[in-house]
Amino acid sequence: MHKNIYLILLISLFSLPLIGQDLKDSQSRIDAGEDLKVLYRNESSFALFAHSGGGIGLAYRRGYHVHGTRKRMLELEAQNFKHQKEIKSVNSYYDNSKGFVYGKLNSFLLIRPGIGFQNILFEKQEKKNVEIRFSYFVGATLAFAKPVYLEIIVPTSDPGINTVSQEKYDPDKHFPSDIYGKAPFFRGMDQLRLIPGGYGKIALSFEYGRRYNVIKAIETGAILDVYPTHLPMMAFAPKQKVFATLYLKMVWGKKWF
């Protein structure tokens, strides 16, 4: 009996270095982002995207696993937004005149805080494979409107001599022949106003990173923004409360336990 106990203890003592080495190897593989069939329960990512609303945007997401193939996602996005009928013009009657968009009432910045879910459609089996995911989100759209100021040509009492005045664009008062160009961007910041709305989004993402604890993905999707009142974007365009946008996004991030 005692001999069996001694034998077990002796085997255990010789096994400890091997167990320690296995644990060390496992930790090294985790740090290297190798697939150990373990579940990274947390992730965060940043993204840069281009969109059909005429510009670019930035995004941040935080993800939590609900189960093996489903995550709950929190996101925050910021992007500029332009009307599809914006056309840059120049007053050819004056030398060194500046570009402007005739009819543009406000410049817009959109902030979207939202919540959603992401589901794995096709799981990555090898490092060289691509994992495909489907996501959907809902949340608030906060549209910040800054009025457009223009440099307006104002005649003086001296014939042939004009001055330039910075004025808030008024479609009933200002015409293309009177406009010298756009005023500095920060002109009108003190009149910034918020127009709240809501959004819904669907997306497909393609994760191609070779390390399982690092996120590298391309995402494409569609966003629908809805407002209770029309956005004052262009003076001579139909009023809109609903806007659809397509986007293409580059995503970088990390995963951890």
mmCIF file of N, CA and C in Angstrom, residues 107-194:
data_model
loop_
_atom_site.group_PDB
_atom_site.id
_atom_site.type_symbol
_atom_site.label_atom_id
_atom_site.label_comp_id
_atom_site.label_asym_id
_atom_site.label_seq_id
_atom_site.Cartn_x
_atom_site.Cartn_y
_atom_site.Cartn_z
ATOM 1 N N SER A 107 -24.436 72.890 -42.562
ATOM 2 C CA SER A 107 -23.508 71.759 -42.578
ATOM 3 C C SER A 107 -23.911 70.826 -41.441
ATOM 4 N N PHE A 108 -23.771 69.510 -41.664
ATOM 5 C CA PHE A 108 -24.259 68.549 -40.679
ATOM 6 C C PHE A 108 -23.166 67.597 -40.209
ATOM 7 N N LEU A 109 -23.176 67.352 -38.898
ATOM 8 C CA LEU A 109 -22.385 66.297 -38.278
ATOM 9 C C LEU A 109 -23.362 65.367 -37.567
ATOM 10 N N LEU A 110 -23.257 64.063 -37.853
ATOM 11 C CA LEU A 110 -24.140 63.077 -37.241
ATOM 12 C C LEU A 110 -23.381 62.264 -36.199
ATOM 13 N N ILE A 111 -23.972 62.115 -35.021
ATOM 14 C CA ILE A 111 -23.449 61.248 -33.965
ATOM 15 C C ILE A 111 -24.485 60.157 -33.723
ATOM 16 N N ARG A 112 -24.039 58.885 -33.773
ATOM 17 C CA ARG A 112 -24.976 57.768 -33.594
ATOM 18 C C ARG A 112 -24.522 56.854 -32.451
ATOM 19 N N PRO A 113 -25.128 56.956 -31.267
ATOM 20 C CA PRO A 113 -24.927 55.938 -30.237
ATOM 21 C C PRO A 113 -25.976 54.838 -30.423
ATOM 22 N N GLY A 114 -25.561 53.574 -30.383
ATOM 23 C CA GLY A 114 -26.514 52.507 -30.650
ATOM 24 C C GLY A 114 -26.148 51.201 -29.981
ATOM 25 N N ILE A 115 -27.069 50.247 -30.051
ATOM 26 C CA ILE A 115 -26.882 48.909 -29.506
ATOM 27 C C ILE A 115 -27.369 47.906 -30.543
ATOM 28 N N GLY A 116 -26.733 46.729 -30.577
ATOM 29 C CA GLY A 116 -27.145 45.726 -31.551
ATOM 30 C C GLY A 116 -26.551 44.374 -31.242
ATOM 31 N N PHE A 117 -26.671 43.477 -32.197
ATOM 32 C CA PHE A 117 -26.150 42.119 -32.062
ATOM 33 C C PHE A 117 -25.387 41.735 -33.322
ATOM 34 N N GLN A 118 -24.389 40.888 -33.123
ATOM 35 C CA GLN A 118 -23.598 40.379 -34.241
ATOM 36 C C GLN A 118 -23.592 38.853 -34.168
ATOM 37 N N ASN A 119 -23.909 38.209 -35.289
ATOM 38 C CA ASN A 119 -23.970 36.757 -35.363
ATOM 39 C C ASN A 119 -22.985 36.235 -36.395
ATOM 40 N N ILE A 120 -22.309 35.148 -36.066
ATOM 41 C CA ILE A 120 -21.392 34.517 -37.007
ATOM 42 C C ILE A 120 -22.190 33.665 -37.987
ATOM 43 N N LEU A 121 -22.047 33.946 -39.277
ATOM 44 C CA LEU A 121 -22.703 33.153 -40.308
ATOM 45 C C LEU A 121 -21.820 31.994 -40.761
ATOM 46 N N PHE A 122 -20.525 32.297 -40.996
ATOM 47 C CA PHE A 122 -19.565 31.279 -41.414
ATOM 48 C C PHE A 122 -18.310 31.448 -40.559
ATOM 49 N N GLU A 123 -18.063 30.477 -39.696
ATOM 50 C CA GLU A 123 -16.952 30.568 -38.759
ATOM 51 C C GLU A 123 -15.632 30.231 -39.434
ATOM 52 N N LYS A 124 -14.583 30.924 -39.011
ATOM 53 C CA LYS A 124 -13.247 30.673 -39.540
ATOM 54 C C LYS A 124 -12.725 29.338 -39.010
ATOM 55 N N GLN A 125 -12.293 28.462 -39.911
ATOM 56 C CA GLN A 125 -11.764 27.154 -39.535
ATOM 57 C C GLN A 125 -10.239 27.137 -39.524
ATOM 58 N N GLU A 126 -9.631 27.948 -40.364
ATOM 59 C CA GLU A 126 -8.179 28.051 -40.431
ATOM 60 C C GLU A 126 -7.792 29.517 -40.498
ATOM 61 N N LYS A 127 -6.510 29.787 -40.219
ATOM 62 C CA LYS A 127 -6.035 31.170 -40.207
ATOM 63 C C LYS A 127 -6.230 31.880 -41.538
ATOM 64 N N LYS A 128 -6.112 31.130 -42.622
ATOM 65 C CA LYS A 128 -6.203 31.749 -43.942
ATOM 66 C C LYS A 128 -7.644 31.993 -44.382
ATOM 67 N N ASN A 129 -8.610 31.478 -43.630
ATOM 68 C CA ASN A 129 -10.020 31.644 -43.986
ATOM 69 C C ASN A 129 -10.541 33.021 -43.594
ATOM 70 N N VAL A 130 -11.733 33.348 -44.095
ATOM 71 C CA VAL A 130 -12.434 34.586 -43.744
ATOM 72 C C VAL A 130 -13.695 34.229 -42.969
ATOM 73 N N GLU A 131 -13.911 34.938 -41.858
ATOM 74 C CA GLU A 131 -15.126 34.728 -41.065
ATOM 75 C C GLU A 131 -16.162 35.783 -41.444
ATOM 76 N N ILE A 132 -17.385 35.343 -41.712
ATOM 77 C CA ILE A 132 -18.448 36.250 -42.155
ATOM 78 C C ILE A 132 -19.458 36.424 -41.026
ATOM 79 N N ARG A 133 -19.796 37.670 -40.748
ATOM 80 C CA ARG A 133 -20.722 37.988 -39.652
ATOM 81 C C ARG A 133 -21.828 38.914 -40.149
ATOM 82 N N PHE A 134 -22.992 38.766 -39.535
ATOM 83 C CA PHE A 134 -24.131 39.631 -39.821
ATOM 84 C C PHE A 134 -24.474 40.412 -38.559
ATOM 85 N N SER A 135 -24.688 41.725 -38.705
ATOM 86 C CA SER A 135 -24.984 42.590 -37.563
ATOM 87 C C SER A 135 -26.222 43.434 -37.825
ATOM 88 N N TYR A 136 -26.884 43.813 -36.753
ATOM 89 C CA TYR A 136 -27.976 44.787 -36.855
ATOM 90 C C TYR A 136 -27.969 45.656 -35.610
ATOM 91 N N PHE A 137 -28.288 46.946 -35.806
ATOM 92 C CA PHE A 137 -28.218 47.937 -34.740
ATOM 93 C C PHE A 137 -29.433 48.863 -34.795
ATOM 94 N N VAL A 138 -29.779 49.413 -33.650
ATOM 95 C CA VAL A 138 -30.737 50.517 -33.559
ATOM 96 C C VAL A 138 -30.182 51.516 -32.548
ATOM 97 N N GLY A 139 -30.595 52.767 -32.677
ATOM 98 C CA GLY A 139 -30.121 53.763 -31.733
ATOM 99 C C GLY A 139 -30.588 55.150 -32.099
ATOM 100 N N ALA A 140 -29.971 56.139 -31.498
ATOM 101 C CA ALA A 140 -30.315 57.548 -31.725
ATOM 102 C C ALA A 140 -29.383 58.147 -32.766
ATOM 103 N N THR A 141 -29.929 59.054 -33.552
ATOM 104 C CA THR A 141 -29.108 59.875 -34.454
ATOM 105 C C THR A 141 -29.193 61.314 -33.968
ATOM 106 N N LEU A 142 -28.056 61.870 -33.628
ATOM 107 C CA LEU A 142 -27.990 63.254 -33.169
ATOM 108 C C LEU A 142 -27.384 64.081 -34.294
ATOM 109 N N ALA A 143 -28.215 64.860 -34.973
ATOM 110 C CA ALA A 143 -27.774 65.671 -36.114
ATOM 111 C C ALA A 143 -27.482 67.092 -35.622
ATOM 112 N N PHE A 144 -26.215 67.495 -35.716
ATOM 113 C CA PHE A 144 -25.814 68.842 -35.332
ATOM 114 C C PHE A 144 -25.738 69.702 -36.600
ATOM 115 N N ALA A 145 -26.555 70.736 -36.640
ATOM 116 C CA ALA A 145 -26.650 71.609 -37.816
ATOM 117 C C ALA A 145 -25.954 72.937 -37.543
ATOM 118 N N LYS A 146 -25.018 73.283 -38.406
ATOM 119 C CA LYS A 146 -24.335 74.583 -38.323
ATOM 120 C C LYS A 146 -24.721 75.413 -39.537
ATOM 121 N N PRO A 147 -25.287 76.588 -39.345
ATOM 122 C CA PRO A 147 -25.698 77.399 -40.496
ATOM 123 C C PRO A 147 -24.519 77.802 -41.369
ATOM 124 N N VAL A 148 -24.772 77.856 -42.668
ATOM 125 C CA VAL A 148 -23.745 78.232 -43.638
ATOM 126 C C VAL A 148 -23.637 79.754 -43.708
ATOM 127 N N TYR A 149 -22.419 80.249 -43.573
ATOM 128 C CA TYR A 149 -22.145 81.672 -43.761
ATOM 129 C C TYR A 149 -21.363 81.850 -45.061
ATOM 130 N N LEU A 150 -21.696 82.913 -45.792
ATOM 131 C CA LEU A 150 -21.038 83.212 -47.063
ATOM 132 C C LEU A 150 -20.435 84.604 -47.024
ATOM 133 N N GLU A 151 -19.459 84.793 -47.883
ATOM 134 C CA GLU A 151 -18.907 86.126 -48.077
ATOM 135 C C GLU A 151 -19.687 86.766 -49.223
ATOM 136 N N ILE A 152 -20.414 87.843 -48.903
ATOM 137 C CA ILE A 152 -21.330 88.490 -49.837
ATOM 138 C C ILE A 152 -20.725 89.803 -50.330
ATOM 139 N N ILE A 153 -20.851 90.020 -51.611
ATOM 140 C CA ILE A 153 -20.351 91.255 -52.228
ATOM 141 C C ILE A 153 -21.373 92.375 -52.006
ATOM 142 N N VAL A 154 -20.911 93.449 -51.386
ATOM 143 C CA VAL A 154 -21.793 94.570 -51.053
ATOM 144 C C VAL A 154 -21.293 95.838 -51.753
ATOM 145 N N PRO A 155 -22.111 96.453 -52.624
ATOM 146 C CA PRO A 155 -21.696 97.695 -53.300
ATOM 147 C C PRO A 155 -21.536 98.842 -52.296
ATOM 148 N N THR A 156 -20.619 99.728 -52.595
ATOM 149 C CA THR A 156 -20.442 100.921 -51.763
ATOM 150 C C THR A 156 -20.987 102.139 -52.508
ATOM 151 N N SER A 157 -20.876 103.289 -51.891
ATOM 152 C CA SER A 157 -21.346 104.525 -52.523
ATOM 153 C C SER A 157 -20.450 104.953 -53.684
ATOM 154 N N ASP A 158 -19.237 104.375 -53.730
ATOM 155 C CA ASP A 158 -18.324 104.683 -54.846
ATOM 156 C C ASP A 158 -18.590 103.714 -55.990
ATOM 157 N N PRO A 159 -18.897 104.219 -57.168
ATOM 158 C CA PRO A 159 -19.173 103.333 -58.307
ATOM 159 C C PRO A 159 -18.003 102.400 -58.603
ATOM 160 N N GLY A 160 -18.296 101.134 -58.791
ATOM 161 C CA GLY A 160 -17.281 100.153 -59.151
ATOM 162 C C GLY A 160 -16.482 99.618 -57.990
ATOM 163 N N ILE A 161 -16.748 100.087 -56.788
ATOM 164 C CA ILE A 161 -16.008 99.618 -55.607
ATOM 165 C C ILE A 161 -16.970 98.865 -54.694
ATOM 166 N N ASN A 162 -16.584 97.647 -54.354
ATOM 167 C CA ASN A 162 -17.422 96.795 -53.497
ATOM 168 C C ASN A 162 -16.653 96.362 -52.258
ATOM 169 N N THR A 163 -17.370 95.951 -51.239
ATOM 170 C CA THR A 163 -16.776 95.352 -50.049
ATOM 171 C C THR A 163 -17.344 93.940 -49.889
ATOM 172 N N VAL A 164 -16.743 93.174 -48.999
ATOM 173 C CA VAL A 164 -17.198 91.802 -48.736
ATOM 174 C C VAL A 164 -17.666 91.698 -47.293
ATOM 175 N N SER A 165 -18.860 91.160 -47.119
ATOM 176 C CA SER A 165 -19.449 91.005 -45.792
ATOM 177 C C SER A 165 -19.764 89.538 -45.539
ATOM 178 N N GLN A 166 -19.482 89.045 -44.341
ATOM 179 C CA GLN A 166 -19.819 87.667 -43.965
ATOM 180 C C GLN A 166 -21.247 87.639 -43.425
ATOM 181 N N GLU A 167 -22.106 86.894 -44.130
ATOM 182 C CA GLU A 167 -23.523 86.860 -43.750
ATOM 183 C C GLU A 167 -24.042 85.429 -43.777
ATOM 184 N N LYS A 168 -25.006 85.168 -42.908
ATOM 185 C CA LYS A 168 -25.693 83.874 -42.920
ATOM 186 C C LYS A 168 -26.493 83.766 -44.213
ATOM 187 N N TYR A 169 -26.358 82.625 -44.891
ATOM 188 C CA TYR A 169 -27.017 82.456 -46.185
ATOM 189 C C TYR A 169 -28.535 82.557 -46.059
ATOM 190 N N ASP A 170 -29.110 83.390 -46.910
ATOM 191 C CA ASP A 170 -30.556 83.580 -46.986
ATOM 192 C C ASP A 170 -30.968 83.393 -48.442
ATOM 193 N N PRO A 171 -31.709 82.315 -48.777
ATOM 194 C CA PRO A 171 -32.060 82.062 -50.183
ATOM 195 C C PRO A 171 -32.922 83.148 -50.812
ATOM 196 N N ASP A 172 -33.613 83.931 -50.001
ATOM 197 C CA ASP A 172 -34.441 85.016 -50.528
ATOM 198 C C ASP A 172 -33.657 86.304 -50.741
ATOM 199 N N LYS A 173 -32.435 86.337 -50.251
ATOM 200 C CA LYS A 173 -31.663 87.572 -50.273
ATOM 201 C C LYS A 173 -30.364 87.463 -51.071
ATOM 202 N N HIS A 174 -29.761 86.266 -51.055
ATOM 203 C CA HIS A 174 -28.448 86.065 -51.668
ATOM 204 C C HIS A 174 -28.555 85.239 -52.935
ATOM 205 N N PHE A 175 -27.918 85.717 -53.990
ATOM 206 C CA PHE A 175 -27.970 85.061 -55.301
ATOM 207 C C PHE A 175 -26.544 84.781 -55.777
ATOM 208 N N PRO A 176 -26.366 83.844 -56.720
ATOM 209 C CA PRO A 176 -25.015 83.464 -57.151
ATOM 210 C C PRO A 176 -24.133 84.633 -57.549
ATOM 211 N N SER A 177 -24.694 85.640 -58.191
ATOM 212 C CA SER A 177 -23.878 86.777 -58.634
ATOM 213 C C SER A 177 -23.400 87.637 -57.465
ATOM 214 N N ASP A 178 -24.040 87.499 -56.281
ATOM 215 C CA ASP A 178 -23.674 88.302 -55.109
ATOM 216 C C ASP A 178 -22.661 87.600 -54.209
ATOM 217 N N ILE A 179 -22.400 86.326 -54.452
ATOM 218 C CA ILE A 179 -21.603 85.515 -53.523
ATOM 219 C C ILE A 179 -20.146 85.487 -53.977
ATOM 220 N N TYR A 180 -19.245 85.874 -53.073
ATOM 221 C CA TYR A 180 -17.816 85.836 -53.357
ATOM 222 C C TYR A 180 -17.218 84.476 -52.983
ATOM 223 N N GLY A 181 -17.815 83.824 -51.999
ATOM 224 C CA GLY A 181 -17.329 82.510 -51.588
ATOM 225 C C GLY A 181 -17.832 82.140 -50.204
ATOM 226 N N LYS A 182 -17.375 81.008 -49.730
ATOM 227 C CA LYS A 182 -17.771 80.517 -48.418
ATOM 228 C C LYS A 182 -16.957 81.211 -47.335
ATOM 229 N N ALA A 183 -17.633 81.546 -46.228
ATOM 230 C CA ALA A 183 -16.949 82.147 -45.087
ATOM 231 C C ALA A 183 -16.152 81.071 -44.341
ATOM 232 N N PRO A 184 -15.236 81.436 -43.436
ATOM 233 C CA PRO A 184 -14.488 80.447 -42.663
ATOM 234 C C PRO A 184 -15.409 79.440 -41.968
ATOM 235 N N PHE A 185 -14.940 78.195 -41.849
ATOM 236 C CA PHE A 185 -15.783 77.104 -41.362
ATOM 237 C C PHE A 185 -16.378 77.395 -39.982
ATOM 238 N N PHE A 186 -15.613 77.958 -39.082
ATOM 239 C CA PHE A 186 -16.082 78.131 -37.705
ATOM 240 C C PHE A 186 -17.065 79.289 -37.559
ATOM 241 N N ARG A 187 -17.268 80.043 -38.612
ATOM 242 C CA ARG A 187 -18.286 81.107 -38.569
ATOM 243 C C ARG A 187 -19.664 80.456 -38.455
ATOM 244 N N GLY A 188 -20.421 80.796 -37.438
ATOM 245 C CA GLY A 188 -21.738 80.223 -37.216
ATOM 246 C C GLY A 188 -21.770 79.129 -36.170
ATOM 247 N N MET A 189 -20.610 78.795 -35.576
ATOM 248 C CA MET A 189 -20.580 77.753 -34.548
ATOM 249 C C MET A 189 -21.425 78.113 -33.330
ATOM 250 N N ASP A 190 -21.546 79.390 -33.056
ATOM 251 C CA ASP A 190 -22.343 79.820 -31.906
ATOM 252 C C ASP A 190 -23.843 79.609 -32.141
ATOM 253 N N GLN A 191 -24.224 79.243 -33.368
ATOM 254 C CA GLN A 191 -25.640 78.997 -33.674
ATOM 255 C C GLN A 191 -25.916 77.508 -33.936
ATOM 256 N N LEU A 192 -24.999 76.663 -33.504
ATOM 257 C CA LEU A 192 -25.152 75.221 -33.674
ATOM 258 C C LEU A 192 -26.420 74.745 -32.979
ATOM 259 N N ARG A 193 -27.197 73.878 -33.645
ATOM 260 C CA ARG A 193 -28.407 73.347 -33.021
ATOM 261 C C ARG A 193 -28.518 71.851 -33.266
ATOM 262 N N LEU A 194 -29.218 71.195 -32.353
ATOM 263 C CA LEU A 194 -29.348 69.742 -32.386
ATOM 264 C C LEU A 194 -30.720 69.334 -32.896
#
